[in-house]
GROMACS .gro file of C-alpha atoms in nm:
model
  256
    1UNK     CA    1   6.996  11.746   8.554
    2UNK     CA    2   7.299  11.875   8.715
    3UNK     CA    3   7.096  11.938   9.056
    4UNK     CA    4   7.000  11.538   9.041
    5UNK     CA    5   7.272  11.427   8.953
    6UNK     CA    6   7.448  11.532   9.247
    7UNK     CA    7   7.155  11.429   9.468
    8UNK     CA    8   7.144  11.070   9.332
    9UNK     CA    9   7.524  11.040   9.410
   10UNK     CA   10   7.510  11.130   9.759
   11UNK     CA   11   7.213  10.940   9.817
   12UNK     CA   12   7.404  10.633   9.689
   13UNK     CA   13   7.718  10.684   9.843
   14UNK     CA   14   7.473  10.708  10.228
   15UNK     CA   15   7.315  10.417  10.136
   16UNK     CA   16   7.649  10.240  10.028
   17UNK     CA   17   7.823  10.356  10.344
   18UNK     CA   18   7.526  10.293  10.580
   19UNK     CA   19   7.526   9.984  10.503
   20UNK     CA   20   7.905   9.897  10.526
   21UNK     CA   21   7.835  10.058  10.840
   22UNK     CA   22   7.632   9.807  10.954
   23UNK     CA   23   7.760   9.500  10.831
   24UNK     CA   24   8.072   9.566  11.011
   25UNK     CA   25   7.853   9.658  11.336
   26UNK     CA   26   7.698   9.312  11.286
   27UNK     CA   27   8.011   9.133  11.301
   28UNK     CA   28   8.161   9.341  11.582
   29UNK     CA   29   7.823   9.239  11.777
   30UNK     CA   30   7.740   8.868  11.690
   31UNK     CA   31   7.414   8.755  11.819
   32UNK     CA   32   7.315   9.099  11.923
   33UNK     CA   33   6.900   9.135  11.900
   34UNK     CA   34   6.782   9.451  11.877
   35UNK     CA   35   6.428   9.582  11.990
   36UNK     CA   36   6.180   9.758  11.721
   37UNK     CA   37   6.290  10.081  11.977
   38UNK     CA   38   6.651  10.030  11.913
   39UNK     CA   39   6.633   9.938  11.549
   40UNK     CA   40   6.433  10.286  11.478
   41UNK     CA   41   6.693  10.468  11.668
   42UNK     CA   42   6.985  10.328  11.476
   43UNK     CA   43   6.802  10.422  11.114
   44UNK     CA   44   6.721  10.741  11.241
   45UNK     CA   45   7.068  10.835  11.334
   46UNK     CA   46   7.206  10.690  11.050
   47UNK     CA   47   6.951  10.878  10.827
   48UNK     CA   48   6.996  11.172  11.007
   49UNK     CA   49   7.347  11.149  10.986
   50UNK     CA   50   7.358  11.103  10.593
   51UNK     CA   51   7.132  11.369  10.548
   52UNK     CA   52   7.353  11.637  10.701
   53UNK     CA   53   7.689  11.519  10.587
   54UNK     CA   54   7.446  11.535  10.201
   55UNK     CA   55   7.328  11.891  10.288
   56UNK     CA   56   7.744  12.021  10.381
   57UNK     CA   57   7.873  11.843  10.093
   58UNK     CA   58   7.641  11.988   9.842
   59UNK     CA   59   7.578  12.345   9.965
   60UNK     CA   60   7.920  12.446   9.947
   61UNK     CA   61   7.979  12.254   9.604
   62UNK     CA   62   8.321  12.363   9.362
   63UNK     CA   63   8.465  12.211   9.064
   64UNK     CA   64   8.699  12.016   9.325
   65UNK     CA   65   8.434  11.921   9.519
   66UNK     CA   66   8.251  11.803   9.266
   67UNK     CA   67   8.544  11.608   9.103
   68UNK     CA   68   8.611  11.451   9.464
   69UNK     CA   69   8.258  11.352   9.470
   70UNK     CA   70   8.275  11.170   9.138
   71UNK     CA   71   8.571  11.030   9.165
   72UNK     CA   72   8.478  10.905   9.519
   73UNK     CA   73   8.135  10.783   9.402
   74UNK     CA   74   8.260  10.575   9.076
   75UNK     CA   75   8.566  10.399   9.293
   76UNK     CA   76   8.280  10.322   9.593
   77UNK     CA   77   8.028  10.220   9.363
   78UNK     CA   78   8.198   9.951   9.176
   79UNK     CA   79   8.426   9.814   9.472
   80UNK     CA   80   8.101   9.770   9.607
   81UNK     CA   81   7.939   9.596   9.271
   82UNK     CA   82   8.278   9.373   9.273
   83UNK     CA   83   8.197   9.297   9.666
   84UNK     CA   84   7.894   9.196   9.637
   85UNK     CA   85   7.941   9.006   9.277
   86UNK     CA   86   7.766   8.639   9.290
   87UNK     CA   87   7.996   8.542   9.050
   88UNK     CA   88   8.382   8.561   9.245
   89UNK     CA   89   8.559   8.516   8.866
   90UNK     CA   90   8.390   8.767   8.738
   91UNK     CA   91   8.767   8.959   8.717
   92UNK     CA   92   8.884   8.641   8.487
   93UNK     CA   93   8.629   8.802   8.170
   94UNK     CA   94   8.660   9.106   8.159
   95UNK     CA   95   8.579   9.477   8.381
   96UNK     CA   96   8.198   9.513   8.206
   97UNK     CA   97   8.117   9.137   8.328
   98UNK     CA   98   8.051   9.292   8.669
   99UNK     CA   99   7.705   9.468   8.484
  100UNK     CA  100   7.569   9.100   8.341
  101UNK     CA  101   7.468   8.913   8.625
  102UNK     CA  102   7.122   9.062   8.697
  103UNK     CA  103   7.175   9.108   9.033
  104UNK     CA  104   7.212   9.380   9.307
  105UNK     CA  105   7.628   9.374   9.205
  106UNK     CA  106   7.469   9.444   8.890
  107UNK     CA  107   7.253   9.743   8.957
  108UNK     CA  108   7.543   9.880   9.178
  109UNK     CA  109   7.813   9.881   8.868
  110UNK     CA  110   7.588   9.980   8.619
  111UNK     CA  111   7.381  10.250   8.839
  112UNK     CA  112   7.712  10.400   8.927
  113UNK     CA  113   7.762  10.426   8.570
  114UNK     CA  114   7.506  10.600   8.479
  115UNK     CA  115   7.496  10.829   8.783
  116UNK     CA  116   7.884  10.906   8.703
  117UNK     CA  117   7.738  10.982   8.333
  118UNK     CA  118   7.535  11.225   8.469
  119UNK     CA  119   7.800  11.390   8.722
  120UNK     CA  120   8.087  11.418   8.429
  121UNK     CA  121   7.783  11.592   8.270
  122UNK     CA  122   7.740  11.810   8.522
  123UNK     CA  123   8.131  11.881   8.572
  124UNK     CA  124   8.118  12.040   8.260
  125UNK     CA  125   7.935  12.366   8.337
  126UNK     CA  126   8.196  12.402   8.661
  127UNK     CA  127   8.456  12.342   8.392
  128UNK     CA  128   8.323  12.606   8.174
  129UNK     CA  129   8.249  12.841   8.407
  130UNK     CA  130   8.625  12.864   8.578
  131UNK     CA  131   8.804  12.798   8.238
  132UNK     CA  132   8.597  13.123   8.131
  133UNK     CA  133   8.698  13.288   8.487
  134UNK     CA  134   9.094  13.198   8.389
  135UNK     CA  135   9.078  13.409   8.088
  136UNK     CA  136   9.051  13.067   7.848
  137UNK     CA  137   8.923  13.181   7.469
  138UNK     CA  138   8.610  13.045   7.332
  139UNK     CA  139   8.701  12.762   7.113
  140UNK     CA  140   8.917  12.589   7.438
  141UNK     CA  141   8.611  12.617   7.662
  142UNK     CA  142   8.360  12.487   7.420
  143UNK     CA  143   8.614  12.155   7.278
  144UNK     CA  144   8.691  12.067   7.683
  145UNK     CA  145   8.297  12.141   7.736
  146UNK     CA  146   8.190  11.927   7.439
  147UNK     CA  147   8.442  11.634   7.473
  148UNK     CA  148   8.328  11.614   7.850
  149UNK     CA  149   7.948  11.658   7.795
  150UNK     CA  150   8.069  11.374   7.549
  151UNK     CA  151   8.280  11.155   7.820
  152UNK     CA  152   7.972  11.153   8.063
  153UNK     CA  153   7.709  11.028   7.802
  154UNK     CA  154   7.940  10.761   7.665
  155UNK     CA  155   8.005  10.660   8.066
  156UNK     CA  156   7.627  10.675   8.096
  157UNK     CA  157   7.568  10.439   7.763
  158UNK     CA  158   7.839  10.199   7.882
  159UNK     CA  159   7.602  10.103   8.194
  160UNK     CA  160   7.288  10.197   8.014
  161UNK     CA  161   7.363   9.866   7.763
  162UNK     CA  162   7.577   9.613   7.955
  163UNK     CA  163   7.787   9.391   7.746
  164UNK     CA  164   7.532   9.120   7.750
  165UNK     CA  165   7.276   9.327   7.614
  166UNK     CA  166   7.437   9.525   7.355
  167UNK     CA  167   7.801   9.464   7.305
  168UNK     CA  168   7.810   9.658   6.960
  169UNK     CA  169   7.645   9.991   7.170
  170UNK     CA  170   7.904   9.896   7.505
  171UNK     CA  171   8.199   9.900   7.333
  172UNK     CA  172   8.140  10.168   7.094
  173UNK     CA  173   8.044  10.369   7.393
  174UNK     CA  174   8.382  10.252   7.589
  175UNK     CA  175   8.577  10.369   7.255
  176UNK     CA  176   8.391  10.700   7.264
  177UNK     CA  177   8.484  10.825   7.598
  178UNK     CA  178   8.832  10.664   7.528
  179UNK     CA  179   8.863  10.911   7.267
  180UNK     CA  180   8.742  11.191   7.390
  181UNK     CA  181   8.993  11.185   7.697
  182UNK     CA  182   9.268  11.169   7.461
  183UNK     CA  183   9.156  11.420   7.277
  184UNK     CA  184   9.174  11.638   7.565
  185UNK     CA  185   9.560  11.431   7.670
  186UNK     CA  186   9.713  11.477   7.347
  187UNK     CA  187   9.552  11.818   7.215
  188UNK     CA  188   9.584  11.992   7.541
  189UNK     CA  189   9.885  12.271   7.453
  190UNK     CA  190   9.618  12.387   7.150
  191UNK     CA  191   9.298  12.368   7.356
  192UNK     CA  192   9.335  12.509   7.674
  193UNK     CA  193   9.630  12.742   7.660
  194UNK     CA  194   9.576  12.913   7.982
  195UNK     CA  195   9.698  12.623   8.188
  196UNK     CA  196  10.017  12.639   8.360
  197UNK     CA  197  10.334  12.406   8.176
  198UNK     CA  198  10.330  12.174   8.488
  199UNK     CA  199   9.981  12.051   8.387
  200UNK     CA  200  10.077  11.942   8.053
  201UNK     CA  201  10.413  11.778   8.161
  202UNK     CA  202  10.153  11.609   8.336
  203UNK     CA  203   9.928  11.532   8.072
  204UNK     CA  204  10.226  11.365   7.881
  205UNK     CA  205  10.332  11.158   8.184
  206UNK     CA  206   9.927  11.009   8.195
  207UNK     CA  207   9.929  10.955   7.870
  208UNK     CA  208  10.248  10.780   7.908
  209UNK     CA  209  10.079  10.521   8.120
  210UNK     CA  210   9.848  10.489   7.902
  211UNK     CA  211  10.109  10.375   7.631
  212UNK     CA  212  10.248  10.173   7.851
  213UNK     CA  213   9.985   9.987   7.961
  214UNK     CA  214   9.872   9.917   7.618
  215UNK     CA  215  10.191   9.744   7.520
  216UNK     CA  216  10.212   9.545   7.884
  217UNK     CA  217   9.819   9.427   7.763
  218UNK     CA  218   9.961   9.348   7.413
  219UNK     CA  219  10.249   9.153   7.506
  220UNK     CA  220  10.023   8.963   7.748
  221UNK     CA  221  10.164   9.094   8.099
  222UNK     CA  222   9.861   9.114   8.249
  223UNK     CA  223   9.499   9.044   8.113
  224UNK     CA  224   9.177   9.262   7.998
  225UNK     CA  225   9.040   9.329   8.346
  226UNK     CA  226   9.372   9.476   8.474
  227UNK     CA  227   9.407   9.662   8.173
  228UNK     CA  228   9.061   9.846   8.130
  229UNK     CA  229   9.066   9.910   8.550
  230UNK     CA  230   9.411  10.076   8.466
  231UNK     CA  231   9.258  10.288   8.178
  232UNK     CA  232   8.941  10.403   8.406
  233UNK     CA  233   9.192  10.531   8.677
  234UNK     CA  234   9.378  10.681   8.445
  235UNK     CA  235   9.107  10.862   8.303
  236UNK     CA  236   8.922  11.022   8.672
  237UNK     CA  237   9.318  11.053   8.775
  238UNK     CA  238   9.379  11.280   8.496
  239UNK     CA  239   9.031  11.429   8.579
  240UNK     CA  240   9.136  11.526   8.929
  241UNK     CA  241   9.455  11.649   8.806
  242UNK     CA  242   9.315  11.886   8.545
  243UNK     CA  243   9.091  12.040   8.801
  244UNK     CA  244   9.374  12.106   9.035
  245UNK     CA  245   9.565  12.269   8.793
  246UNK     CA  246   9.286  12.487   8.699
  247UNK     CA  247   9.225  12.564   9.062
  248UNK     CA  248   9.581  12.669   9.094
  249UNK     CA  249   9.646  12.911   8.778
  250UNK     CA  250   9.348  13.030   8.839
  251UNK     CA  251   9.460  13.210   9.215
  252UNK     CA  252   9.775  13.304   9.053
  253UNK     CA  253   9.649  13.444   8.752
  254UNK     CA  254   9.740  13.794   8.865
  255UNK     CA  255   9.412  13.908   8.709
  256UNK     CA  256   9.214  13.747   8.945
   0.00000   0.00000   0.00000
């Protein structure tokens, strides 16, 4: 899983960026007709091209390479979906409308979904594996394991039933990786106590977005869309975060 994962996301992110490629091309070069020659170059290269940048990215893969690849691959993937939307008010509903249209915006926001399911899933034996290298006890690897392994297949369910399908099975799967990542906010000084202070005053400063976000939705500041693209940064920001700081006590940990 954790080997396809990873190939399904690059292979997504070249096709995405291929073909941003060339749709800007084709405005840059209006009217331009190319020859069945010249057309089979241009795929070539660009499939050459994607293929190498793939084959770098992945052969040298870390826990921060991995989190910059999922991070990069869920905010790509759905500016794309919201791009290419047929529906231009989709943002006036709500975040999940962007997976009920049935169309390619559709597969693109709820494909990225799943695939960033899948990736979280595969973060977590990274996660394991350098928590275990930092000297982290038993109990704090297997909680962060579990309640990521959990995070990825409640990401996956949210795009495996779109709200128009299943809204009892999307929103209970929203809630569930909503939990889960403050589970890991909140109980962070009793889980993993191997982390440096700095990451927890950071922990407490993410979670005080989150807080304050909440009651700016509540008092009606700004609507449901705003608010649940505010809690999904939050969440792969903290993410990102977390692996840095593991990154960093783990070269000063003067055992290592």
């Amino acid at each position: 899983m954790s080997t396809a994962s990873v190939v399904i996301a690059h292979g997504a992110l070249a096709m995405i960026g291929t073909v941003a490629l060339f749709a800007v091309l084709s405005r840059a070069f209006i009217n331009v007709e190319l020859t069945a020659f010249w057309t089979t170059v241009l795929a070539a290269t660009a499939t050459g091209l994607s293929g190498w940048l793939s084959y770098l990215s992945a052969s040298r893969m870390t826990t921060q390479r991995l989190t910059t690849l999922l991070v990069t691959f869920i905010g790509i993937g759905t500016l794309a979906a919201m791009i290419t939307t047929s529906d231009p008010m989709w943002w006036t509903y709500h975040f999940s409308q962007l997976g009920t249209f049935g169309d390619m915006s559709s597969f693109l926001f709820n494909g990225t979904l799943i695939a960033g399911g899948l990736l979280v899933t595969t973060f977590t034996l990274y996660v394991s594996h350098d928590l275990a290298a930092l000297g982290e006890g038993p109990r704090g690897i297997r909680v962060v394991g579990t309640a990521l392994a959990i995070m990825g297949v409640m990401l996956a369910c949210v795009g495996i039933f779109p709200v128009n399908v299943n809204m009892l099975l999307h929103n209970l799967s929203a809630s569930g990786m909503a939990l889960m990542f403050l589970l890991l906010l909140v109980g962070g000084p009793w889980i993993v106590r191997r982390m440096p202070r700095a990451y927890f005053l950071a922990s407490w400063a993410f979670l005080a977005g989150l807080l304050v976000s909440i009651a700016l939705f509540a008092t009606g500041y700004f609507g449901l869309t705003a608010f649940e693209i505010i809690v999904f940064a939050l969440i792969f920001g903290w993410l990102a975060v977390f692996i840095r700081f593991m990154v960093v006590a783990d070269q000063t940990d003067p055992r290592s």
